[in-house]
Amino acid sequence: MVAAASFRFSGYRVLLGDGGSPEQFSSPCGFTERSFSLNRELAETNSPDCSNDDAPSWLERDVTSMSATISGQGVLEATALPLWIEKLETTESFNARVELWREGAKVGTWSGAFQLESFETSATRGERATVNVTMQSDGAIAYTAGP
């Protein structure tokens, strides 16, 4: 058997830029779950079979737009709160990255500008306060393989 070359949680990093020059990226503490998704909007065209009017037609699809989403949830960590407040108080986009690391080597990075779409906190009696964050891309997202 050959084991899958998988990624550990620590090798799946969400990093936010500080807007400085040179820009520094850091990972907000507290996430116990992280996700990244690429999405496409598709337009559908019903294309008939020109040689047989009674044959079923096939749908053709064209990509009309693309977007990406970064989300995370976990504990509401005190040192990360000012970062989230800063992102909430501006309408400007910020740079973010999702990095994949395996065995100490960077495998690849998705990067681009993002907007903080939602920031939700909650607490249950007897448990720690939690946070749930969603960021949406603001323009093109690029993937770079390797370091």
Short mmCIF file of N, CA and C in Angstrom, two decimals:
data_model
loop_
_atom_site.label_atom_id
_atom_site.label_comp_id
_atom_site.label_asym_id
_atom_site.label_seq_id
_atom_site.Cartn_x
_atom_site.Cartn_y
_atom_site.Cartn_z
N MET A 1 0.84 -1.19 0.00
CA MET A 1 0.00 0.00 0.00
C MET A 1 0.88 1.25 0.00
N VAL A 2 0.47 2.23 -0.75
CA VAL A 2 1.16 3.52 -0.78
C VAL A 2 0.25 4.53 -0.11
N ALA A 3 0.74 5.14 0.95
CA ALA A 3 -0.05 6.13 1.69
C ALA A 3 -0.20 7.41 0.88
N ALA A 4 -1.33 8.05 1.03
CA ALA A 4 -1.58 9.33 0.37
C ALA A 4 -0.63 10.39 0.90
N ALA A 5 -0.15 11.25 0.02
CA ALA A 5 0.72 12.37 0.41
C ALA A 5 -0.17 13.53 0.84
N SER A 6 -0.67 13.47 2.05
CA SER A 6 -1.66 14.43 2.55
C SER A 6 -0.99 15.60 3.26
N PHE A 7 -1.81 16.57 3.63
CA PHE A 7 -1.34 17.78 4.31
C PHE A 7 -1.87 17.79 5.74
N ARG A 8 -1.03 18.19 6.68
CA ARG A 8 -1.46 18.37 8.06
C ARG A 8 -2.17 19.72 8.18
N PHE A 9 -2.92 19.88 9.28
CA PHE A 9 -3.61 21.14 9.54
C PHE A 9 -2.61 22.30 9.54
N SER A 10 -1.45 22.10 10.17
CA SER A 10 -0.44 23.17 10.25
C SER A 10 0.16 23.50 8.89
N GLY A 11 -0.01 22.64 7.90
CA GLY A 11 0.50 22.88 6.56
C GLY A 11 -0.52 23.52 5.64
N TYR A 12 -1.65 23.92 6.20
CA TYR A 12 -2.73 24.59 5.46
C TYR A 12 -2.91 25.95 6.12
N ARG A 13 -2.21 26.95 5.61
CA ARG A 13 -2.11 28.25 6.29
C ARG A 13 -2.93 29.33 5.60
N VAL A 14 -3.65 30.10 6.40
CA VAL A 14 -4.34 31.30 5.93
C VAL A 14 -3.56 32.49 6.48
N LEU A 15 -3.07 33.35 5.58
CA LEU A 15 -2.25 34.49 5.96
C LEU A 15 -2.85 35.78 5.43
N LEU A 16 -2.87 36.82 6.26
CA LEU A 16 -3.40 38.12 5.87
C LEU A 16 -2.28 39.14 5.81
N GLY A 17 -2.32 39.99 4.78
CA GLY A 17 -1.31 41.04 4.62
C GLY A 17 -1.62 42.24 5.49
N ASP A 18 -0.56 42.97 5.86
CA ASP A 18 -0.73 44.15 6.71
C ASP A 18 -0.79 45.44 5.92
N GLY A 19 -0.62 45.36 4.59
CA GLY A 19 -0.68 46.56 3.74
C GLY A 19 0.58 47.38 3.76
N GLY A 20 1.59 46.96 4.49
CA GLY A 20 2.84 47.71 4.59
C GLY A 20 3.72 47.54 3.37
N SER A 21 4.85 48.22 3.41
CA SER A 21 5.82 48.12 2.33
C SER A 21 7.20 47.94 2.94
N PRO A 22 7.80 46.76 2.90
CA PRO A 22 7.27 45.56 2.27
C PRO A 22 6.14 44.96 3.10
N GLU A 23 5.24 44.33 2.41
CA GLU A 23 4.07 43.75 3.09
C GLU A 23 4.46 42.51 3.89
N GLN A 24 3.96 42.46 5.11
CA GLN A 24 4.18 41.31 5.98
C GLN A 24 2.88 40.53 6.08
N PHE A 25 2.97 39.21 6.09
CA PHE A 25 1.80 38.34 6.19
C PHE A 25 1.86 37.57 7.50
N SER A 26 0.71 37.45 8.15
CA SER A 26 0.63 36.67 9.38
C SER A 26 -0.68 35.91 9.42
N SER A 27 -0.67 34.86 10.21
CA SER A 27 -1.85 34.00 10.34
C SER A 27 -2.59 34.38 11.61
N PRO A 28 -3.86 34.79 11.51
CA PRO A 28 -4.61 35.11 12.73
C PRO A 28 -4.78 33.87 13.59
N CYS A 29 -4.46 33.99 14.85
CA CYS A 29 -4.57 32.85 15.77
C CYS A 29 -6.04 32.56 16.08
N GLY A 30 -6.33 31.32 16.33
CA GLY A 30 -7.66 30.93 16.79
C GLY A 30 -8.41 30.00 15.89
N PHE A 31 -8.06 29.98 14.60
CA PHE A 31 -8.79 29.10 13.69
C PHE A 31 -8.54 27.63 14.05
N THR A 32 -9.61 26.88 14.16
CA THR A 32 -9.51 25.42 14.29
C THR A 32 -10.01 24.74 13.02
N GLU A 33 -10.58 25.53 12.12
CA GLU A 33 -10.98 25.06 10.79
C GLU A 33 -10.67 26.17 9.80
N ARG A 34 -10.17 25.79 8.63
CA ARG A 34 -9.85 26.74 7.57
C ARG A 34 -10.33 26.15 6.25
N SER A 35 -10.79 27.02 5.35
CA SER A 35 -11.17 26.51 4.03
C SER A 35 -10.92 27.56 2.96
N PHE A 36 -10.74 27.07 1.75
CA PHE A 36 -10.53 27.91 0.58
C PHE A 36 -11.32 27.28 -0.56
N SER A 37 -12.10 28.08 -1.27
CA SER A 37 -12.84 27.53 -2.41
C SER A 37 -12.74 28.48 -3.59
N LEU A 38 -12.65 27.89 -4.77
CA LEU A 38 -12.69 28.62 -6.02
C LEU A 38 -14.03 28.33 -6.67
N ASN A 39 -14.67 29.38 -7.16
CA ASN A 39 -16.02 29.24 -7.70
C ASN A 39 -16.09 29.86 -9.09
N ARG A 40 -16.96 29.28 -9.92
CA ARG A 40 -17.20 29.79 -11.27
C ARG A 40 -18.69 29.98 -11.48
N GLU A 41 -19.05 31.09 -12.07
CA GLU A 41 -20.41 31.30 -12.55
C GLU A 41 -20.43 30.83 -14.00
N LEU A 42 -21.45 30.05 -14.34
CA LEU A 42 -21.54 29.51 -15.69
C LEU A 42 -22.81 29.97 -16.38
N ALA A 43 -22.70 30.27 -17.67
CA ALA A 43 -23.87 30.55 -18.50
C ALA A 43 -24.12 29.28 -19.33
N GLU A 44 -25.38 28.90 -19.45
CA GLU A 44 -25.73 27.68 -20.18
C GLU A 44 -26.44 28.02 -21.49
N THR A 45 -26.06 27.29 -22.54
CA THR A 45 -26.70 27.41 -23.85
C THR A 45 -27.16 26.03 -24.27
N ASN A 46 -28.42 25.92 -24.62
CA ASN A 46 -28.99 24.66 -25.08
C ASN A 46 -28.70 24.53 -26.57
N SER A 47 -27.82 23.59 -26.95
CA SER A 47 -27.41 23.45 -28.35
C SER A 47 -28.08 22.23 -28.98
N PRO A 48 -28.93 22.46 -29.99
CA PRO A 48 -29.66 21.35 -30.62
C PRO A 48 -28.76 20.52 -31.52
N ASP A 49 -29.21 19.32 -31.78
CA ASP A 49 -28.56 18.44 -32.75
C ASP A 49 -29.10 18.84 -34.12
N CYS A 50 -28.27 19.45 -34.96
CA CYS A 50 -28.72 19.96 -36.25
C CYS A 50 -29.04 18.86 -37.26
N SER A 51 -28.58 17.64 -36.99
CA SER A 51 -28.86 16.55 -37.93
C SER A 51 -30.11 15.76 -37.54
N ASN A 52 -30.64 16.02 -36.33
CA ASN A 52 -31.83 15.29 -35.88
C ASN A 52 -32.61 16.17 -34.92
N ASP A 53 -33.69 16.75 -35.42
CA ASP A 53 -34.49 17.68 -34.60
C ASP A 53 -35.10 17.01 -33.37
N ASP A 54 -35.29 15.69 -33.40
CA ASP A 54 -35.91 14.99 -32.28
C ASP A 54 -34.90 14.52 -31.23
N ALA A 55 -33.62 14.62 -31.53
CA ALA A 55 -32.60 14.19 -30.57
C ALA A 55 -32.50 15.20 -29.43
N PRO A 56 -32.18 14.69 -28.25
CA PRO A 56 -32.01 15.64 -27.14
C PRO A 56 -30.83 16.57 -27.42
N SER A 57 -30.97 17.78 -26.97
CA SER A 57 -29.86 18.74 -27.14
C SER A 57 -28.90 18.61 -25.96
N TRP A 58 -27.73 19.15 -26.14
CA TRP A 58 -26.72 19.16 -25.09
C TRP A 58 -26.55 20.57 -24.57
N LEU A 59 -26.30 20.69 -23.26
CA LEU A 59 -26.02 21.99 -22.68
C LEU A 59 -24.54 22.30 -22.85
N GLU A 60 -24.25 23.50 -23.35
CA GLU A 60 -22.87 23.99 -23.41
C GLU A 60 -22.74 25.06 -22.33
N ARG A 61 -21.60 25.08 -21.69
CA ARG A 61 -21.40 26.02 -20.59
C ARG A 61 -20.17 26.89 -20.84
N ASP A 62 -20.35 28.16 -20.54
CA ASP A 62 -19.25 29.13 -20.65
C ASP A 62 -19.05 29.78 -19.29
N VAL A 63 -17.80 29.94 -18.91
CA VAL A 63 -17.47 30.61 -17.66
C VAL A 63 -17.68 32.10 -17.84
N THR A 64 -18.51 32.70 -16.99
CA THR A 64 -18.77 34.13 -17.08
C THR A 64 -18.06 34.92 -15.99
N SER A 65 -17.75 34.29 -14.85
CA SER A 65 -17.00 34.96 -13.80
C SER A 65 -16.41 33.92 -12.85
N MET A 66 -15.39 34.35 -12.11
CA MET A 66 -14.74 33.47 -11.16
C MET A 66 -14.54 34.24 -9.85
N SER A 67 -14.52 33.50 -8.75
CA SER A 67 -14.28 34.12 -7.45
C SER A 67 -13.68 33.08 -6.51
N ALA A 68 -13.18 33.56 -5.39
CA ALA A 68 -12.60 32.68 -4.38
C ALA A 68 -13.11 33.10 -3.01
N THR A 69 -13.18 32.13 -2.11
CA THR A 69 -13.62 32.37 -0.74
C THR A 69 -12.63 31.74 0.22
N ILE A 70 -12.24 32.50 1.23
CA ILE A 70 -11.46 31.97 2.35
C ILE A 70 -12.35 32.08 3.57
N SER A 71 -12.46 31.00 4.33
CA SER A 71 -13.23 31.07 5.56
C SER A 71 -12.47 30.34 6.66
N GLY A 72 -12.81 30.70 7.87
CA GLY A 72 -12.20 30.06 9.02
C GLY A 72 -13.10 30.20 10.22
N GLN A 73 -12.98 29.24 11.12
CA GLN A 73 -13.72 29.33 12.37
C GLN A 73 -12.90 28.69 13.46
N GLY A 74 -13.21 29.08 14.68
CA GLY A 74 -12.49 28.55 15.83
C GLY A 74 -12.77 29.40 17.05
N VAL A 75 -11.76 29.51 17.92
CA VAL A 75 -11.92 30.29 19.13
C VAL A 75 -11.64 31.76 18.83
N LEU A 76 -12.34 32.64 19.52
CA LEU A 76 -12.10 34.08 19.40
C LEU A 76 -10.87 34.39 20.25
N GLU A 77 -9.74 34.55 19.58
CA GLU A 77 -8.47 34.75 20.27
C GLU A 77 -8.20 36.24 20.43
N ALA A 78 -7.81 36.65 21.64
CA ALA A 78 -7.71 38.07 22.00
C ALA A 78 -6.74 38.85 21.12
N THR A 79 -5.59 38.28 20.76
CA THR A 79 -4.64 39.05 19.96
C THR A 79 -5.05 39.16 18.50
N ALA A 80 -5.94 38.30 18.02
CA ALA A 80 -6.43 38.37 16.64
C ALA A 80 -7.59 39.36 16.50
N LEU A 81 -8.27 39.67 17.61
CA LEU A 81 -9.44 40.55 17.54
C LEU A 81 -9.13 41.91 16.93
N PRO A 82 -8.03 42.60 17.29
CA PRO A 82 -7.74 43.90 16.64
C PRO A 82 -7.57 43.79 15.13
N LEU A 83 -7.01 42.70 14.65
CA LEU A 83 -6.86 42.47 13.21
C LEU A 83 -8.22 42.42 12.54
N TRP A 84 -9.15 41.66 13.11
CA TRP A 84 -10.49 41.54 12.52
C TRP A 84 -11.23 42.87 12.59
N ILE A 85 -11.08 43.61 13.69
CA ILE A 85 -11.73 44.93 13.81
C ILE A 85 -11.19 45.87 12.73
N GLU A 86 -9.87 45.84 12.50
CA GLU A 86 -9.26 46.68 11.46
C GLU A 86 -9.86 46.37 10.09
N LYS A 87 -10.02 45.08 9.78
CA LYS A 87 -10.58 44.69 8.48
C LYS A 87 -12.06 45.07 8.37
N LEU A 88 -12.78 45.06 9.50
CA LEU A 88 -14.19 45.44 9.50
C LEU A 88 -14.39 46.94 9.32
N GLU A 89 -13.43 47.72 9.78
CA GLU A 89 -13.59 49.18 9.77
C GLU A 89 -13.17 49.84 8.46
N THR A 90 -12.79 49.07 7.46
CA THR A 90 -12.40 49.63 6.18
C THR A 90 -13.21 48.97 5.07
N THR A 91 -13.37 49.70 3.99
CA THR A 91 -13.99 49.11 2.80
C THR A 91 -12.94 48.75 1.77
N GLU A 92 -11.67 48.93 2.12
CA GLU A 92 -10.57 48.60 1.22
C GLU A 92 -10.27 47.11 1.28
N SER A 93 -9.91 46.54 0.14
CA SER A 93 -9.51 45.14 0.12
C SER A 93 -8.10 45.01 0.70
N PHE A 94 -7.74 43.78 1.04
CA PHE A 94 -6.43 43.49 1.61
C PHE A 94 -5.91 42.21 0.96
N ASN A 95 -4.62 42.05 0.97
CA ASN A 95 -4.02 40.86 0.37
C ASN A 95 -4.08 39.70 1.35
N ALA A 96 -4.34 38.52 0.80
CA ALA A 96 -4.38 37.30 1.62
C ALA A 96 -3.79 36.16 0.81
N ARG A 97 -3.34 35.15 1.55
CA ARG A 97 -2.74 33.97 0.93
C ARG A 97 -3.26 32.71 1.61
N VAL A 98 -3.33 31.65 0.85
CA VAL A 98 -3.53 30.32 1.40
C VAL A 98 -2.34 29.50 0.93
N GLU A 99 -1.54 29.05 1.89
CA GLU A 99 -0.33 28.29 1.58
C GLU A 99 -0.50 26.83 1.95
N LEU A 100 0.05 25.97 1.11
CA LEU A 100 0.09 24.53 1.38
C LEU A 100 1.54 24.13 1.61
N TRP A 101 1.80 23.51 2.76
CA TRP A 101 3.13 23.05 3.13
C TRP A 101 3.07 21.55 3.41
N ARG A 102 4.13 20.86 3.01
CA ARG A 102 4.25 19.43 3.30
C ARG A 102 5.69 19.10 3.61
N GLU A 103 5.90 18.48 4.75
CA GLU A 103 7.24 18.07 5.20
C GLU A 103 8.23 19.22 5.16
N GLY A 104 7.81 20.40 5.62
CA GLY A 104 8.69 21.56 5.72
C GLY A 104 8.93 22.31 4.44
N ALA A 105 8.30 21.93 3.35
CA ALA A 105 8.48 22.60 2.07
C ALA A 105 7.14 23.16 1.57
N LYS A 106 7.18 24.38 1.06
CA LYS A 106 5.96 24.98 0.50
C LYS A 106 5.63 24.32 -0.83
N VAL A 107 4.40 23.82 -0.96
CA VAL A 107 3.94 23.16 -2.18
C VAL A 107 3.34 24.18 -3.14
N GLY A 108 2.62 25.16 -2.60
CA GLY A 108 2.00 26.17 -3.45
C GLY A 108 1.23 27.20 -2.66
N THR A 109 0.86 28.29 -3.35
CA THR A 109 0.17 29.40 -2.72
C THR A 109 -0.90 29.96 -3.65
N TRP A 110 -2.11 30.16 -3.12
CA TRP A 110 -3.13 30.97 -3.79
C TRP A 110 -3.04 32.35 -3.16
N SER A 111 -3.05 33.40 -3.96
CA SER A 111 -2.95 34.74 -3.40
C SER A 111 -3.74 35.74 -4.23
N GLY A 112 -4.14 36.82 -3.54
CA GLY A 112 -4.88 37.88 -4.20
C GLY A 112 -5.49 38.82 -3.19
N ALA A 113 -6.28 39.76 -3.67
CA ALA A 113 -6.96 40.72 -2.82
C ALA A 113 -8.30 40.14 -2.35
N PHE A 114 -8.66 40.45 -1.11
CA PHE A 114 -9.90 39.95 -0.52
C PHE A 114 -10.60 41.05 0.25
N GLN A 115 -11.89 40.86 0.44
CA GLN A 115 -12.73 41.70 1.30
C GLN A 115 -13.27 40.83 2.42
N LEU A 116 -13.30 41.36 3.63
CA LEU A 116 -13.93 40.64 4.74
C LEU A 116 -15.44 40.74 4.55
N GLU A 117 -16.07 39.62 4.26
CA GLU A 117 -17.50 39.60 4.00
C GLU A 117 -18.31 39.46 5.28
N SER A 118 -17.90 38.54 6.15
CA SER A 118 -18.66 38.34 7.39
C SER A 118 -17.74 38.02 8.55
N PHE A 119 -18.13 38.49 9.71
CA PHE A 119 -17.40 38.27 10.96
C PHE A 119 -18.46 38.02 12.02
N GLU A 120 -18.49 36.81 12.52
CA GLU A 120 -19.52 36.42 13.50
C GLU A 120 -18.85 35.84 14.74
N THR A 121 -19.25 36.32 15.88
CA THR A 121 -18.77 35.76 17.14
C THR A 121 -19.97 35.20 17.89
N SER A 122 -19.70 34.21 18.72
CA SER A 122 -20.77 33.64 19.54
C SER A 122 -20.14 33.01 20.78
N ALA A 123 -20.98 32.79 21.76
CA ALA A 123 -20.51 32.16 23.00
C ALA A 123 -21.65 31.33 23.59
N THR A 124 -21.26 30.22 24.15
CA THR A 124 -22.20 29.34 24.84
C THR A 124 -21.73 29.20 26.28
N ARG A 125 -22.66 29.27 27.18
CA ARG A 125 -22.32 29.17 28.60
C ARG A 125 -21.50 27.89 28.85
N GLY A 126 -20.41 28.05 29.57
CA GLY A 126 -19.55 26.93 29.89
C GLY A 126 -18.50 26.61 28.83
N GLU A 127 -18.51 27.38 27.73
CA GLU A 127 -17.55 27.16 26.64
C GLU A 127 -16.86 28.47 26.31
N ARG A 128 -15.85 28.39 25.48
CA ARG A 128 -15.11 29.58 25.04
C ARG A 128 -15.84 30.26 23.89
N ALA A 129 -15.65 31.56 23.77
CA ALA A 129 -16.23 32.32 22.66
C ALA A 129 -15.60 31.86 21.35
N THR A 130 -16.42 31.86 20.30
CA THR A 130 -15.96 31.42 18.99
C THR A 130 -16.07 32.53 17.95
N VAL A 131 -15.41 32.32 16.81
CA VAL A 131 -15.46 33.26 15.70
C VAL A 131 -15.64 32.48 14.41
N ASN A 132 -16.34 33.10 13.46
CA ASN A 132 -16.55 32.53 12.14
C ASN A 132 -16.36 33.68 11.15
N VAL A 133 -15.41 33.52 10.22
CA VAL A 133 -15.02 34.60 9.31
C VAL A 133 -15.11 34.11 7.87
N THR A 134 -15.61 34.98 6.98
CA THR A 134 -15.62 34.69 5.55
C THR A 134 -15.05 35.88 4.80
N MET A 135 -14.13 35.58 3.87
CA MET A 135 -13.51 36.60 3.02
C MET A 135 -13.76 36.23 1.56
N GLN A 136 -14.11 37.23 0.75
CA GLN A 136 -14.38 37.02 -0.67
C GLN A 136 -13.32 37.72 -1.51
N SER A 137 -12.93 37.10 -2.62
CA SER A 137 -11.92 37.68 -3.49
C SER A 137 -12.40 39.00 -4.08
N ASP A 138 -11.43 39.88 -4.35
CA ASP A 138 -11.70 41.18 -4.97
C ASP A 138 -10.76 41.29 -6.17
N GLY A 139 -11.07 40.56 -7.23
CA GLY A 139 -10.22 40.51 -8.41
C GLY A 139 -9.64 39.11 -8.60
N ALA A 140 -8.64 39.03 -9.44
CA ALA A 140 -8.06 37.74 -9.81
C ALA A 140 -7.27 37.12 -8.67
N ILE A 141 -7.32 35.79 -8.61
CA ILE A 141 -6.55 34.99 -7.65
C ILE A 141 -5.55 34.19 -8.46
N ALA A 142 -4.31 34.15 -7.98
CA ALA A 142 -3.26 33.43 -8.70
C ALA A 142 -2.76 32.27 -7.85
N TYR A 143 -2.42 31.17 -8.52
CA TYR A 143 -1.77 30.05 -7.84
C TYR A 143 -0.32 29.99 -8.28
N THR A 144 0.57 29.89 -7.33
CA THR A 144 2.00 29.76 -7.60
C THR A 144 2.48 28.46 -6.97
N ALA A 145 3.07 27.59 -7.77
CA ALA A 145 3.60 26.34 -7.26
C ALA A 145 4.95 26.57 -6.60
N GLY A 146 5.22 25.80 -5.56
CA GLY A 146 6.52 25.83 -4.89
C GLY A 146 6.71 27.02 -3.98
N PRO A 147 7.97 27.25 -3.62
CA PRO A 147 8.27 28.32 -2.65
C PRO A 147 8.06 29.71 -3.14
#
